[in-house]
PDB file of C-alpha atoms and ligand atoms in Angstrom:
ATOM      1  CA  MET R   1      15.280  20.241  -3.360  1.00  0.00           C
ATOM      2  CA  LEU R   2      11.971  18.184  -3.545  1.00  0.00           C
ATOM      3  CA  GLU R   3       8.736  19.767  -2.306  1.00  0.00           C
ATOM      4  CA  ILE R   4       5.547  17.812  -2.123  1.00  0.00           C
ATOM      5  CA  ARG R   5       2.463  19.969  -1.647  1.00  0.00           C
ATOM      6  CA  SER R   6      -1.112  18.804  -0.758  1.00  0.00           C
ATOM      7  CA  LEU R   7      -0.546  15.994  -3.299  1.00  0.00           C
ATOM      8  CA  SER R   8      -3.374  13.360  -3.817  1.00  0.00           C
ATOM      9  CA  VAL R   9      -4.300  10.931  -6.639  1.00  0.00           C
ATOM     10  CA  THR R  10      -7.689   9.504  -7.201  1.00  0.00           C
ATOM     11  CA  PHE R  11      -8.144   6.829  -9.693  1.00  0.00           C
ATOM     12  CA  THR R  12     -11.451   6.841 -11.823  1.00  0.00           C
ATOM     13  CA  GLN R  13     -12.310   3.881 -13.836  1.00  0.00           C
ATOM     14  CA  PRO R  14     -15.444   2.977 -15.692  1.00  0.00           C
ATOM     15  CA  ASN R  15     -18.212   1.363 -13.825  1.00  0.00           C
ATOM     16  CA  SER R  16     -16.555   1.696 -10.286  1.00  0.00           C
ATOM     17  CA  GLU R  17     -16.419   4.279  -7.651  1.00  0.00           C
ATOM     18  CA  PRO R  18     -13.444   6.594  -7.641  1.00  0.00           C
ATOM     19  CA  LEU R  19     -10.468   5.279  -5.644  1.00  0.00           C
ATOM     20  CA  LEU R  20      -8.612   7.847  -3.518  1.00  0.00           C
ATOM     21  CA  ALA R  21      -5.160   6.024  -3.616  1.00  0.00           C
ATOM     22  CA  LEU R  22      -2.985   8.427  -2.153  1.00  0.00           C
ATOM     23  CA  GLY R  23      -2.768  11.569   0.142  1.00  0.00           C
ATOM     24  CA  PRO R  24      -3.269  14.458   0.544  1.00  0.00           C
ATOM     25  CA  LEU R  25       0.232  14.745   1.769  1.00  0.00           C
ATOM     26  CA  SER R  26       3.075  17.346   1.937  1.00  0.00           C
ATOM     27  CA  PHE R  27       6.768  16.796   2.695  1.00  0.00           C
ATOM     28  CA  ASP R  28      10.066  18.097   1.773  1.00  0.00           C
ATOM     29  CA  ILE R  29      13.485  16.460   1.159  1.00  0.00           C
ATOM     30  CA  PRO R  30      16.758  18.870   1.391  1.00  0.00           C
ATOM     31  CA  PRO R  31      19.501  18.453  -1.232  1.00  0.00           C
ATOM     32  CA  GLY R  32      21.510  15.274  -0.908  1.00  0.00           C
ATOM     33  CA  GLN R  33      19.381  13.772   1.907  1.00  0.00           C
ATOM     34  CA  PHE R  34      18.659   9.921   1.772  1.00  0.00           C
ATOM     35  CA  VAL R  35      15.031   9.249   2.801  1.00  0.00           C
ATOM     36  CA  CYS R  36      13.276   5.972   3.089  1.00  0.00           C
ATOM     37  CA  LEU R  37       9.455   5.456   2.742  1.00  0.00           C
ATOM     38  CA  VAL R  38       7.766   2.600   4.273  1.00  0.00           C
ATOM     39  CA  GLY R  39       4.139   1.778   4.621  1.00  0.00           C
ATOM     40  CA  PRO R  40       1.356  -1.033   4.281  1.00  0.00           C
ATOM     41  CA  SER R  41       0.855  -2.606   0.799  1.00  0.00           C
ATOM     42  CA  GLY R  42      -1.527  -0.849  -1.317  1.00  0.00           C
ATOM     43  CA  CYS R  43      -1.074   2.489   0.671  1.00  0.00           C
ATOM     44  CA  GLY R  44      -0.003   4.405  -2.436  1.00  0.00           C
ATOM     45  CA  LYS R  45       3.826   4.390  -2.367  1.00  0.00           C
ATOM     46  CA  SER R  46       4.339   3.472  -6.054  1.00  0.00           C
ATOM     47  CA  THR R  47       1.683   5.907  -6.985  1.00  0.00           C
ATOM     48  CA  LEU R  48       3.651   8.549  -5.125  1.00  0.00           C
ATOM     49  CA  VAL R  49       6.855   7.452  -6.865  1.00  0.00           C
ATOM     50  CA  ASN R  50       5.207   7.754 -10.275  1.00  0.00           C
ATOM     51  CA  VAL R  51       3.806  11.141  -9.464  1.00  0.00           C
ATOM     52  CA  ILE R  52       7.294  12.413  -8.500  1.00  0.00           C
ATOM     53  CA  ALA R  53       8.747  10.725 -11.590  1.00  0.00           C
ATOM     54  CA  GLY R  54       6.205  12.751 -13.815  1.00  0.00           C
ATOM     55  CA  LEU R  55       4.660   9.478 -15.048  1.00  0.00           C
ATOM     56  CA  GLN R  56       1.230  10.019 -13.295  1.00  0.00           C
ATOM     57  CA  THR R  57      -0.538  13.402 -12.994  1.00  0.00           C
ATOM     58  CA  PRO R  58      -1.694  14.287  -9.449  1.00  0.00           C
ATOM     59  CA  THR R  59      -5.236  14.958  -8.729  1.00  0.00           C
ATOM     60  CA  THR R  60      -4.610  17.686  -6.489  1.00  0.00           C
ATOM     61  CA  GLY R  61      -1.420  19.462  -5.246  1.00  0.00           C
ATOM     62  CA  CYS R  62       2.039  19.418  -6.824  1.00  0.00           C
ATOM     63  CA  VAL R  63       5.541  18.432  -7.048  1.00  0.00           C
ATOM     64  CA  ARG R  64       8.448  21.051  -7.004  1.00  0.00           C
ATOM     65  CA  LEU R  65      11.944  19.939  -8.093  1.00  0.00           C
ATOM     66  CA  GLU R  66      14.703  22.418  -7.511  1.00  0.00           C
ATOM     67  CA  GLY R  67      12.015  25.159  -7.406  1.00  0.00           C
ATOM     68  CA  THR R  68      10.320  24.150 -10.400  1.00  0.00           C
ATOM     69  CA  THR R  69       6.934  22.352 -10.697  1.00  0.00           C
ATOM     70  CA  MET R  70       7.116  19.083 -12.431  1.00  0.00           C
ATOM     71  CA  ARG R  71       5.175  18.591 -15.403  1.00  0.00           C
ATOM     72  CA  GLY R  72       6.260  15.271 -16.926  1.00  0.00           C
ATOM     73  CA  PRO R  73       9.367  13.171 -16.754  1.00  0.00           C
ATOM     74  CA  SER R  74      12.703  14.933 -16.344  1.00  0.00           C
ATOM     75  CA  PRO R  75      16.271  13.883 -16.999  1.00  0.00           C
ATOM     76  CA  ARG R  76      17.071  15.152 -13.571  1.00  0.00           C
ATOM     77  CA  VAL R  77      14.914  12.281 -11.963  1.00  0.00           C
ATOM     78  CA  GLY R  78      16.205   8.730 -12.109  1.00  0.00           C
ATOM     79  CA  LEU R  79      13.959   5.804 -11.561  1.00  0.00           C
ATOM     80  CA  MET R  80      14.599   2.293 -10.685  1.00  0.00           C
ATOM     81  CA  PHE R  81      12.180  -0.606  -9.929  1.00  0.00           C
ATOM     82  CA  GLN R  82      12.104  -4.069  -8.455  1.00  0.00           C
ATOM     83  CA  ASN R  83      12.802  -5.661 -11.931  1.00  0.00           C
ATOM     84  CA  ALA R  84      15.718  -4.528 -13.793  1.00  0.00           C
ATOM     85  CA  THR R  85      14.311  -4.425 -17.341  1.00  0.00           C
ATOM     86  CA  LEU R  86      17.642  -4.670 -18.916  1.00  0.00           C
ATOM     87  CA  MET R  87      17.832  -4.858 -22.641  1.00  0.00           C
ATOM     88  CA  PRO R  88      18.938  -8.496 -23.268  1.00  0.00           C
ATOM     89  CA  TRP R  89      20.492  -7.986 -26.723  1.00  0.00           C
ATOM     90  CA  ARG R  90      23.149  -5.393 -25.091  1.00  0.00           C
ATOM     91  CA  THR R  91      26.055  -6.069 -23.013  1.00  0.00           C
ATOM     92  CA  VAL R  92      26.358  -4.863 -19.292  1.00  0.00           C
ATOM     93  CA  ARG R  93      28.560  -2.189 -20.411  1.00  0.00           C
ATOM     94  CA  ASP R  94      26.110  -0.957 -23.243  1.00  0.00           C
ATOM     95  CA  ASN R  95      23.026  -1.250 -20.735  1.00  0.00           C
ATOM     96  CA  VAL R  96      24.861   1.055 -18.415  1.00  0.00           C
ATOM     97  CA  ALA R  97      25.889   3.492 -21.231  1.00  0.00           C
ATOM     98  CA  LEU R  98      22.128   3.666 -22.710  1.00  0.00           C
ATOM     99  CA  PRO R  99      21.245   6.950 -20.793  1.00  0.00           C
ATOM    100  CA  LEU R 100      24.432   8.572 -21.885  1.00  0.00           C
ATOM    101  CA  GLU R 101      23.923   7.491 -25.529  1.00  0.00           C
ATOM    102  CA  LEU R 102      20.429   9.006 -25.476  1.00  0.00           C
ATOM    103  CA  ALA R 103      21.755  12.099 -24.026  1.00  0.00           C
ATOM    104  CA  GLY R 104      24.192  12.318 -27.099  1.00  0.00           C
ATOM    105  CA  ALA R 105      27.434  11.892 -25.129  1.00  0.00           C
ATOM    106  CA  GLY R 106      30.473  10.838 -27.275  1.00  0.00           C
ATOM    107  CA  ARG R 107      32.012   7.634 -27.122  1.00  0.00           C
ATOM    108  CA  ALA R 108      35.105   8.358 -25.346  1.00  0.00           C
ATOM    109  CA  GLN R 109      33.202  10.299 -22.467  1.00  0.00           C
ATOM    110  CA  ARG R 110      30.655   7.467 -22.358  1.00  0.00           C
ATOM    111  CA  MET R 111      33.335   4.767 -21.958  1.00  0.00           C
ATOM    112  CA  GLU R 112      35.135   6.625 -19.137  1.00  0.00           C
ATOM    113  CA  ALA R 113      31.958   7.282 -17.116  1.00  0.00           C
ATOM    114  CA  VAL R 114      30.692   3.616 -17.730  1.00  0.00           C
ATOM    115  CA  ASP R 115      33.953   2.067 -16.651  1.00  0.00           C
ATOM    116  CA  ALA R 116      34.095   4.070 -13.476  1.00  0.00           C
ATOM    117  CA  LEU R 117      30.457   2.859 -12.618  1.00  0.00           C
ATOM    118  CA  LEU R 118      31.285  -0.666 -13.532  1.00  0.00           C
ATOM    119  CA  GLU R 119      34.244  -0.479 -11.203  1.00  0.00           C
ATOM    120  CA  MET R 120      32.223   0.968  -8.262  1.00  0.00           C
ATOM    121  CA  LEU R 121      29.632  -1.857  -8.668  1.00  0.00           C
ATOM    122  CA  GLY R 122      31.914  -4.668  -9.013  1.00  0.00           C
ATOM    123  CA  LEU R 123      30.779  -5.366 -12.591  1.00  0.00           C
ATOM    124  CA  THR R 124      34.182  -4.749 -14.592  1.00  0.00           C
ATOM    125  CA  ASP R 125      34.491  -8.726 -15.158  1.00  0.00           C
ATOM    126  CA  PHE R 126      30.999  -8.752 -16.410  1.00  0.00           C
ATOM    127  CA  ALA R 127      31.139  -5.830 -18.666  1.00  0.00           C
ATOM    128  CA  ASN R 128      30.891  -7.762 -22.011  1.00  0.00           C
ATOM    129  CA  ALA R 129      28.429 -10.351 -20.569  1.00  0.00           C
ATOM    130  CA  TYR R 130      24.816 -10.313 -21.652  1.00  0.00           C
ATOM    131  CA  PRO R 131      22.042  -9.731 -19.003  1.00  0.00           C
ATOM    132  CA  GLY R 132      20.521 -13.302 -19.671  1.00  0.00           C
ATOM    133  CA  GLY R 133      23.492 -14.898 -17.738  1.00  0.00           C
ATOM    134  CA  LEU R 134      23.433 -12.514 -14.690  1.00  0.00           C
ATOM    135  CA  SER R 135      22.329 -13.468 -11.309  1.00  0.00           C
ATOM    136  CA  GLY R 136      19.490 -11.241  -9.682  1.00  0.00           C
ATOM    137  CA  GLY R 137      21.927  -9.245  -7.581  1.00  0.00           C
ATOM    138  CA  MET R 138      24.268  -8.526 -10.659  1.00  0.00           C
ATOM    139  CA  ALA R 139      21.145  -7.510 -12.787  1.00  0.00           C
ATOM    140  CA  GLN R 140      20.137  -5.062 -10.299  1.00  0.00           C
ATOM    141  CA  ARG R 141      23.535  -3.595  -9.946  1.00  0.00           C
ATOM    142  CA  VAL R 142      23.469  -3.160 -13.727  1.00  0.00           C
ATOM    143  CA  ALA R 143      20.102  -1.389 -13.487  1.00  0.00           C
ATOM    144  CA  LEU R 144      21.677   0.719 -10.683  1.00  0.00           C
ATOM    145  CA  GLY R 145      24.667   1.590 -12.933  1.00  0.00           C
ATOM    146  CA  ARG R 146      22.278   2.460 -15.626  1.00  0.00           C
ATOM    147  CA  VAL R 147      20.119   4.995 -13.686  1.00  0.00           C
ATOM    148  CA  LEU R 148      23.398   6.458 -11.951  1.00  0.00           C
ATOM    149  CA  SER R 149      24.910   7.009 -15.290  1.00  0.00           C
ATOM    150  CA  GLN R 150      22.256   9.503 -16.064  1.00  0.00           C
ATOM    151  CA  LYS R 151      23.520  11.311 -13.127  1.00  0.00           C
ATOM    152  CA  PRO R 152      20.144  12.244 -11.697  1.00  0.00           C
ATOM    153  CA  HIS R 153      19.826  15.011  -9.136  1.00  0.00           C
ATOM    154  CA  LEU R 154      16.987  12.976  -7.623  1.00  0.00           C
ATOM    155  CA  LEU R 155      17.139   9.198  -7.433  1.00  0.00           C
ATOM    156  CA  LEU R 156      13.712   7.357  -6.952  1.00  0.00           C
ATOM    157  CA  LEU R 157      13.875   3.765  -5.944  1.00  0.00           C
ATOM    158  CA  ASP R 158      10.771   1.592  -5.542  1.00  0.00           C
ATOM    159  CA  GLU R 159      11.566  -1.636  -3.684  1.00  0.00           C
ATOM    160  CA  PRO R 160      14.648  -1.934  -5.912  1.00  0.00           C
ATOM    161  CA  PHE R 161      16.023  -4.912  -3.975  1.00  0.00           C
ATOM    162  CA  GLY R 162      12.926  -6.616  -3.047  1.00  0.00           C
ATOM    163  CA  ALA R 163      13.224  -9.705  -5.090  1.00  0.00           C
ATOM    164  CA  LEU R 164      16.897 -10.408  -3.878  1.00  0.00           C
ATOM    165  CA  ASP R 165      17.894 -12.732  -1.001  1.00  0.00           C
ATOM    166  CA  ALA R 166      18.880 -11.038   2.130  1.00  0.00           C
ATOM    167  CA  LEU R 167      22.792 -11.090   1.888  1.00  0.00           C
ATOM    168  CA  THR R 168      22.780 -10.036  -1.689  1.00  0.00           C
ATOM    169  CA  ARG R 169      20.190  -7.368  -0.883  1.00  0.00           C
ATOM    170  CA  GLU R 170      22.546  -5.964   1.854  1.00  0.00           C
ATOM    171  CA  GLN R 171      25.637  -6.027  -0.450  1.00  0.00           C
ATOM    172  CA  VAL R 172      23.679  -4.187  -3.241  1.00  0.00           C
ATOM    173  CA  SER R 173      22.273  -1.651  -0.891  1.00  0.00           C
ATOM    174  CA  PHE R 174      25.660  -0.801   0.462  1.00  0.00           C
ATOM    175  CA  ASP R 175      26.847  -0.299  -3.125  1.00  0.00           C
ATOM    176  CA  LEU R 176      24.199   2.187  -3.479  1.00  0.00           C
ATOM    177  CA  LEU R 177      25.237   3.974  -0.247  1.00  0.00           C
ATOM    178  CA  ARG R 178      28.899   4.190  -1.712  1.00  0.00           C
ATOM    179  CA  ALA R 179      27.451   5.695  -5.010  1.00  0.00           C
ATOM    180  CA  TRP R 180      25.304   8.262  -3.127  1.00  0.00           C
ATOM    181  CA  ARG R 181      28.292   9.288  -0.919  1.00  0.00           C
ATOM    182  CA  ARG R 182      30.219  10.023  -4.076  1.00  0.00           C
ATOM    183  CA  GLU R 183      27.512  11.922  -6.007  1.00  0.00           C
ATOM    184  CA  GLN R 184      25.411  13.205  -3.067  1.00  0.00           C
ATOM    185  CA  GLN R 185      22.314  12.877  -5.081  1.00  0.00           C
ATOM    186  CA  THR R 186      18.987  13.316  -3.336  1.00  0.00           C
ATOM    187  CA  VAL R 187      17.353   9.874  -2.647  1.00  0.00           C
ATOM    188  CA  LEU R 188      13.781   8.619  -1.992  1.00  0.00           C
ATOM    189  CA  MET R 189      13.719   4.953  -1.698  1.00  0.00           C
ATOM    190  CA  VAL R 190      10.596   2.791  -1.026  1.00  0.00           C
ATOM    191  CA  THR R 191      11.208  -0.356   0.933  1.00  0.00           C
ATOM    192  CA  HIS R 192       9.212  -2.785   3.009  1.00  0.00           C
ATOM    193  CA  ASP R 193      12.148  -3.678   5.067  1.00  0.00           C
ATOM    194  CA  ILE R 194      12.564  -1.732   8.416  1.00  0.00           C
ATOM    195  CA  THR R 195      16.297  -2.888   8.878  1.00  0.00           C
ATOM    196  CA  GLU R 196      16.997  -1.584   5.458  1.00  0.00           C
ATOM    197  CA  ALA R 197      15.223   1.679   5.719  1.00  0.00           C
ATOM    198  CA  THR R 198      17.024   2.322   9.196  1.00  0.00           C
ATOM    199  CA  LEU R 199      20.553   1.085   7.896  1.00  0.00           C
ATOM    200  CA  LEU R 200      20.360   3.542   4.643  1.00  0.00           C
ATOM    201  CA  ALA R 201      18.403   6.382   5.414  1.00  0.00           C
ATOM    202  CA  ASP R 202      19.053   9.861   7.151  1.00  0.00           C
ATOM    203  CA  ARG R 203      15.163   9.889   7.580  1.00  0.00           C
ATOM    204  CA  VAL R 204      12.468   7.260   7.474  1.00  0.00           C
ATOM    205  CA  LEU R 205       8.890   8.530   6.438  1.00  0.00           C
ATOM    206  CA  VAL R 206       6.059   6.120   7.408  1.00  0.00           C
ATOM    207  CA  MET R 207       2.877   6.126   5.378  1.00  0.00           C
ATOM    208  CA  SER R 208      -0.737   5.115   6.700  1.00  0.00           C
ATOM    209  CA  ARG R 209      -2.883   2.778   5.027  1.00  0.00           C
ATOM    210  CA  ARG R 210      -4.675   3.689   1.776  1.00  0.00           C
ATOM    211  CA  PRO R 211      -5.124   6.731   1.007  1.00  0.00           C
ATOM    212  CA  GLY R 212      -1.509   7.014   2.260  1.00  0.00           C
ATOM    213  CA  GLN R 213      -0.559   9.979   4.252  1.00  0.00           C
ATOM    214  CA  ILE R 214       2.769  10.673   6.153  1.00  0.00           C
ATOM    215  CA  ILE R 215       2.158   9.581   9.883  1.00  0.00           C
ATOM    216  CA  ALA R 216       5.747   9.706  11.132  1.00  0.00           C
ATOM    217  CA  ASN R 217       8.994  11.161  10.229  1.00  0.00           C
ATOM    218  CA  ILE R 218      11.886   9.470  11.970  1.00  0.00           C
ATOM    219  CA  PRO R 219      15.403  10.778  11.783  1.00  0.00           C
ATOM    220  CA  VAL R 220      18.307   8.361  11.826  1.00  0.00           C
ATOM    221  CA  THR R 221      21.256   9.622  13.598  1.00  0.00           C
ATOM    222  CA  ILE R 222      23.573   6.624  13.151  1.00  0.00           C
ATOM    223  CA  ARG R 223      27.004   7.980  12.181  1.00  0.00           C
ATOM    224  CA  ARG R 224      28.032   7.713   8.463  1.00  0.00           C
ATOM    225  CA  PRO R 225      29.743   5.941   6.808  1.00  0.00           C
ATOM    226  CA  ARG R 226      27.456   3.132   7.784  1.00  0.00           C
ATOM    227  CA  HIS R 227      28.343  -0.428   7.946  1.00  0.00           C
ATOM    228  CA  PRO R 228      26.099  -3.782   8.094  1.00  0.00           C
ATOM    229  CA  GLU R 229      27.278  -4.385  11.641  1.00  0.00           C
ATOM    230  CA  ASP R 230      25.706  -0.958  12.636  1.00  0.00           C
ATOM    231  CA  ALA R 231      22.356  -3.101  12.718  1.00  0.00           C
ATOM    232  CA  PHE R 232      23.915  -4.631  16.106  1.00  0.00           C
ATOM    233  CA  THR R 233      24.141  -1.401  17.791  1.00  0.00           C
ATOM    234  CA  PRO R 234      21.690   0.161  20.437  1.00  0.00           C
ATOM    235  CA  ASP R 235      21.135   3.345  18.491  1.00  0.00           C
ATOM    236  CA  PHE R 236      20.017   1.165  15.571  1.00  0.00           C
ATOM    237  CA  SER R 237      17.630  -0.854  17.727  1.00  0.00           C
ATOM    238  CA  GLU R 238      16.236   2.190  19.161  1.00  0.00           C
ATOM    239  CA  THR R 239      15.422   3.925  15.694  1.00  0.00           C
ATOM    240  CA  ALA R 240      14.206   0.475  14.115  1.00  0.00           C
ATOM    241  CA  ARG R 241      11.925  -0.081  17.241  1.00  0.00           C
ATOM    242  CA  GLU R 242      10.384   3.690  16.567  1.00  0.00           C
ATOM    243  CA  VAL R 243       9.778   2.791  12.869  1.00  0.00           C
ATOM    244  CA  ARG R 244       8.107  -0.451  13.721  1.00  0.00           C
ATOM    245  CA  ALA R 245       5.685   1.272  16.301  1.00  0.00           C
ATOM    246  CA  ALA R 246       4.785   3.786  13.553  1.00  0.00           C
ATOM    247  CA  ILE R 247       4.082   1.207  11.010  1.00  0.00           C
ATOM    248  CA  ASN R 248       2.060  -0.819  13.838  1.00  0.00           C
ATOM    249  CA  ARG R 249       0.036   2.572  14.255  1.00  0.00           C
ATOM    250  CA  ALA R 250      -0.511   2.789  10.362  1.00  0.00           C
TER     251      ALA R 250
HETATM  252  N1  LIG N   1      -3.521   2.777 -12.493  1.00  0.00           N
HETATM  253  C1  LIG N   1      -4.196   2.476 -11.553  1.00  0.00           C
HETATM  254  N2  LIG N   1      -5.689   2.525 -11.636  1.00  0.00           N
HETATM  255  C2  LIG N   1      -6.465   2.138 -10.566  1.00  0.00           C
HETATM  256  N3  LIG N   1      -6.117   1.872  -9.263  1.00  0.00           N
HETATM  257  C3  LIG N   1      -4.834   1.973  -9.279  1.00  0.00           C
HETATM  258  C4  LIG N   1      -3.790   2.277 -10.214  1.00  0.00           C
HETATM  259  N4  LIG N   1      -2.473   2.125  -9.597  1.00  0.00           N
HETATM  260  C5  LIG N   1      -2.588   1.767  -8.403  1.00  0.00           C
HETATM  261  N5  LIG N   1      -3.951   1.728  -8.085  1.00  0.00           N
HETATM  262  C6  LIG N   1      -4.453   1.385  -6.748  1.00  0.00           C
HETATM  263  O1  LIG N   1      -4.001   2.488  -5.842  1.00  0.00           O
HETATM  264  C7  LIG N   1      -3.733   1.958  -4.565  1.00  0.00           C
HETATM  265  C8  LIG N   1      -2.178   2.177  -4.189  1.00  0.00           C
HETATM  266  O2  LIG N   1      -1.487   1.503  -5.235  1.00  0.00           O
HETATM  267  P1  LIG N   1       0.263   1.421  -5.031  1.00  0.00           P
HETATM  268  O3  LIG N   1       0.613   2.965  -5.218  1.00  0.00           O
HETATM  269  O4  LIG N   1       0.681   0.442  -6.050  1.00  0.00           O
HETATM  270  O5  LIG N   1       0.512   0.954  -3.660  1.00  0.00           O
HETATM  271  P2  LIG N   1       1.994   0.464  -2.822  1.00  0.00           P
HETATM  272  O6  LIG N   1       3.072   0.765  -3.916  1.00  0.00           O
HETATM  273  O7  LIG N   1       1.988   1.062  -1.668  1.00  0.00           O
HETATM  274  O8  LIG N   1       1.666  -1.111  -2.690  1.00  0.00           O
HETATM  275  C9  LIG N   1      -3.959   0.408  -4.692  1.00  0.00           C
HETATM  276  O9  LIG N   1      -5.397   0.170  -4.103  1.00  0.00           O
HETATM  277  C10 LIG N   1      -4.035  -0.046  -6.183  1.00  0.00           C
HETATM  278  O10 LIG N   1      -4.971  -1.119  -6.486  1.00  0.00           O
HETATM  279 MG1  LIG N   2       4.358  -0.492  -4.770  1.00  0.00          MG
END
């Protein structure tokens, strides 16, 4: 589904040495797989996400999505960051509906799709609220609803829950898992949280220090559907320990 080949990014700025920020690295993600990416701060994770999203041109190598080389942003790729960047003058419903509006969907079709998303994310009671009054967790749910309404084939998440407290984070990440089970998008999620990565992913990729390369590829075999309590099982501890060891080597 996603093929990354010999990808590297070098930043050049006036009056300073070129900075090799990322790679070279190669990896594949098969359709429908949920992959988490962890690595030290500054190793190039966001740069990698930006390249896959078509927002940054790679210096070497390429990204192929469903067999075609990416040459810029695509509606098949959905992107979500740590801050929700909602539109404060639009209600929750209208924020979630935005990608459908931009794609030219009719009002009835929009409302049906949006209401289903609001329901799934526990936002129905907040449909007519404005973002200014929402908690951090609710705002991230709206951002998640907005990116899901686009029906992306590939969902890119860059530390999406990094600013939330631990319990809220767990709730929103399990909302994400439910959405993923329903739609079976391919997911690449950056996180610095080993527990989160192990609980959510089919596979955890670990990156080295800058310039980030893939130094470990750890399958997670915990049965689905997953539950927060899975974090107390021996299987989980074993896998999380492996991820931790790889990060220590990074
Ligand atoms: N636009 C840019 N220009 C120059 N350097 C950049 C730019 N974006 C990121 N960098 C540098 O590239 C490295 C990787 O950054 P980033 O991808 O944000 O890392 P991470 O997300 O893993 O913390 C860092 O050293 C960062 O300072
Ligand atoms: Mg980052």
